[in-house]
Amino acid sequence: MSTAERTWNGPTATERLGILRKTTSVAIVGASDKPSRASYFVATYLLSSSSYRVYFVNPVATEILGQPVYKTLADLPEVPDLVDVFRRHDDLPSVLEETIAVGAKTLWLQLGAWHEEVAATAEAAGLEVVMDRCVKIEHARFHGGLHLAGFDTGVISSKRQVLA
C-alpha cells in the first residue's frame, strides 16, 4: 500500500452491493493453495456461500480447492465480471492491464491494497473499482451472514442467541 495521501473515493455501500449483485463470475488473481493465505479463505467462502463462478489465477499453482488454476486472465474459459486481486502494490498496474485486455467489468483490490493511479486508469477505461475492501466480508455483510467479529454465525435471527 502506498503511503501517499488517499484522494480517490470508492463506491458507496449501496454501489458495492450493486456490483456484487450483478457479478456472476469472479477471478481471484494471486490465488494461493495455502490455507493460511487470505485468498484461500476468500476462495473457500465464495465457493461455499455464493453463486459466483470462481476462477483461480496463479502462474505456478495447478489446482486450488479441487479447481483448475489458470496462468493468466486470458486463459480463463470466460471473461470474469470481477477481478479480485491479491498481489503486491508494484504488480497492480500489470494486473490492471490484463484486466482491461480481457474485458472484465470490475477491478477489486483486497484489504490493504490501494493504488490511486491504477484506480484512475481503470475508471478511465470504464471499469468499476473497489480498493482496500474484502469481497468475502462485503458479500457476507450484505447477505446477513457476518458476525460483528467477522465470521459466519450460521444463525438467521434478529435476536441474539441465549446461552444457558
Coordinates of C-alpha atoms in Angstrom, one line a residue:
M1 CA 0.0 0.0 0.0
S2 CA 1.3 3.4 -0.9
T3 CA 2.0 5.9 1.9
A4 CA 0.7 8.8 -0.2
E5 CA -2.4 10.6 0.9
R6 CA -5.6 8.9 -0.3
T7 CA -7.7 11.2 -2.5
W8 CA -9.7 8.6 -4.5
N9 CA -13.2 8.0 -3.3
G10 CA -14.6 4.5 -3.9
P11 CA -18.1 3.3 -4.4
T12 CA -20.6 3.6 -1.5
A13 CA -22.0 0.6 0.3
T14 CA -25.1 0.7 -1.9
E15 CA -22.9 0.8 -5.0
R16 CA -20.7 -2.1 -3.8
L17 CA -23.9 -4.1 -3.2
G18 CA -24.9 -3.4 -6.8
I19 CA -21.5 -4.6 -8.0
L20 CA -21.8 -7.8 -6.1
R21 CA -25.4 -8.4 -7.2
K22 CA -24.6 -8.0 -10.9
T23 CA -21.5 -10.2 -10.7
T24 CA -21.8 -13.8 -11.8
S25 CA -18.1 -14.7 -12.2
V26 CA -15.0 -13.8 -10.1
A27 CA -11.4 -14.4 -11.0
I28 CA -9.0 -14.4 -8.0
V29 CA -5.7 -13.1 -9.2
G30 CA -2.9 -14.2 -6.9
A31 CA -4.9 -17.1 -5.5
S32 CA -2.9 -19.4 -3.2
D33 CA -3.2 -23.1 -2.3
K34 CA -2.0 -22.3 1.2
P35 CA -4.9 -22.3 3.8
S36 CA -3.1 -19.6 5.8
R37 CA -3.5 -17.1 3.0
A38 CA -6.3 -14.6 2.7
S39 CA -7.0 -15.5 -0.9
Y40 CA -7.6 -19.2 0.1
F41 CA -10.0 -18.1 2.8
V42 CA -11.9 -15.8 0.4
A43 CA -12.0 -18.6 -2.2
T44 CA -13.4 -21.1 0.3
Y45 CA -16.1 -18.7 1.2
L46 CA -17.0 -17.7 -2.3
L47 CA -17.2 -21.4 -3.4
S48 CA -19.4 -22.4 -0.5
S49 CA -21.5 -19.3 0.1
S50 CA -22.1 -17.6 -3.2
S51 CA -23.5 -18.5 -6.6
Y52 CA -20.5 -17.0 -8.4
R53 CA -18.4 -19.0 -10.8
V54 CA -15.0 -18.7 -9.2
Y55 CA -11.7 -19.0 -11.2
F56 CA -8.2 -19.0 -9.8
V57 CA -5.3 -17.2 -11.5
N58 CA -1.7 -18.1 -10.4
P59 CA 1.2 -18.7 -12.8
V60 CA 2.7 -21.5 -10.6
A61 CA -0.2 -23.4 -9.0
T62 CA -2.1 -26.1 -10.8
E63 CA -5.1 -26.8 -8.5
I64 CA -6.7 -25.0 -5.6
L65 CA -9.7 -26.4 -3.7
G66 CA -10.1 -29.0 -6.4
Q67 CA -10.5 -26.4 -9.1
P68 CA -8.1 -25.8 -12.0
V69 CA -5.8 -22.8 -11.8
Y70 CA -5.1 -20.6 -14.9
K71 CA -1.8 -18.9 -15.6
T72 CA -3.4 -15.6 -16.8
L73 CA -6.8 -13.9 -17.0
A74 CA -6.7 -14.5 -20.8
D75 CA -6.6 -18.3 -20.1
L76 CA -10.0 -18.3 -18.3
P77 CA -12.9 -20.1 -20.1
E78 CA -14.9 -16.8 -19.8
V79 CA -14.4 -13.1 -19.2
P80 CA -14.8 -12.6 -15.5
D81 CA -17.2 -9.9 -14.3
L82 CA -15.0 -9.1 -11.3
V83 CA -11.2 -9.5 -10.9
D84 CA -10.3 -9.8 -7.2
V85 CA -6.6 -9.0 -6.7
F86 CA -4.3 -10.4 -4.1
R87 CA -1.0 -9.1 -5.4
R88 CA 1.8 -6.7 -4.3
H89 CA 1.4 -3.0 -4.8
D90 CA 4.0 -2.9 -7.6
D91 CA 2.2 -5.6 -9.5
L92 CA -1.1 -3.8 -9.6
P93 CA -0.5 -1.8 -12.9
S94 CA 0.2 -5.1 -14.8
V95 CA -2.9 -6.8 -13.3
L96 CA -4.9 -3.7 -14.4
E97 CA -3.5 -4.0 -18.0
E98 CA -4.5 -7.7 -18.1
T99 CA -8.0 -6.9 -16.6
I100 CA -8.6 -4.3 -19.3
A101 CA -7.3 -6.5 -22.0
V102 CA -9.8 -9.4 -21.2
G103 CA -12.8 -7.0 -20.8
A104 CA -13.6 -7.5 -17.2
K105 CA -16.1 -5.0 -15.6
T106 CA -14.8 -4.6 -12.1
L107 CA -11.3 -4.4 -10.5
W108 CA -11.5 -5.2 -6.8
L109 CA -8.3 -4.7 -4.7
Q110 CA -8.3 -6.6 -1.5
L111 CA -7.8 -5.2 2.0
G112 CA -4.6 -3.2 2.3
A113 CA -4.3 -2.7 -1.5
W114 CA -4.5 0.9 -2.6
H115 CA -3.2 2.4 -5.8
E116 CA -4.6 5.8 -6.9
E117 CA -3.1 5.7 -10.4
V118 CA -4.5 2.2 -11.1
A119 CA -7.9 3.3 -9.9
A120 CA -7.9 6.4 -12.1
T121 CA -6.7 4.4 -15.2
A122 CA -9.2 1.7 -14.5
E123 CA -12.1 4.1 -14.2
A124 CA -10.9 5.9 -17.4
A125 CA -11.1 2.6 -19.2
G126 CA -14.7 2.1 -18.0
L127 CA -14.1 -0.3 -15.1
E128 CA -15.8 -0.1 -11.7
V129 CA -13.1 0.0 -9.0
V130 CA -13.1 -1.1 -5.3
M131 CA -10.0 -0.8 -3.2
D132 CA -9.0 -1.8 0.3
R133 CA -12.1 -4.0 0.8
C134 CA -12.6 -7.7 1.1
V135 CA -15.1 -9.4 -1.3
K136 CA -15.8 -12.0 1.3
I137 CA -16.5 -9.5 4.1
E138 CA -18.7 -7.3 1.8
H139 CA -20.6 -10.3 0.4
A140 CA -21.3 -11.7 3.9
R141 CA -22.2 -8.3 5.3
F142 CA -24.8 -7.7 2.6
H143 CA -26.2 -11.2 2.8
G144 CA -26.7 -11.3 6.6
G145 CA -24.1 -13.8 7.4
L146 CA -21.5 -11.8 9.2
H147 CA -21.0 -11.6 12.9
L148 CA -19.5 -8.4 14.4
A149 CA -16.3 -10.3 14.9
G150 CA -16.1 -11.1 11.1
F151 CA -17.2 -14.7 10.9
D152 CA -20.3 -16.5 9.8
T153 CA -22.6 -17.3 12.7
G154 CA -24.9 -19.8 10.8
V155 CA -27.8 -18.3 12.7
I156 CA -30.6 -16.5 10.9
S157 CA -32.3 -14.4 13.5
S158 CA -32.7 -10.8 14.6
K159 CA -32.2 -11.9 18.3
R160 CA -29.0 -12.7 20.0
Q161 CA -28.6 -16.4 20.9
V162 CA -29.2 -17.1 24.6
L163 CA -26.5 -19.4 26.0
A164 CA -27.5 -21.3 29.2

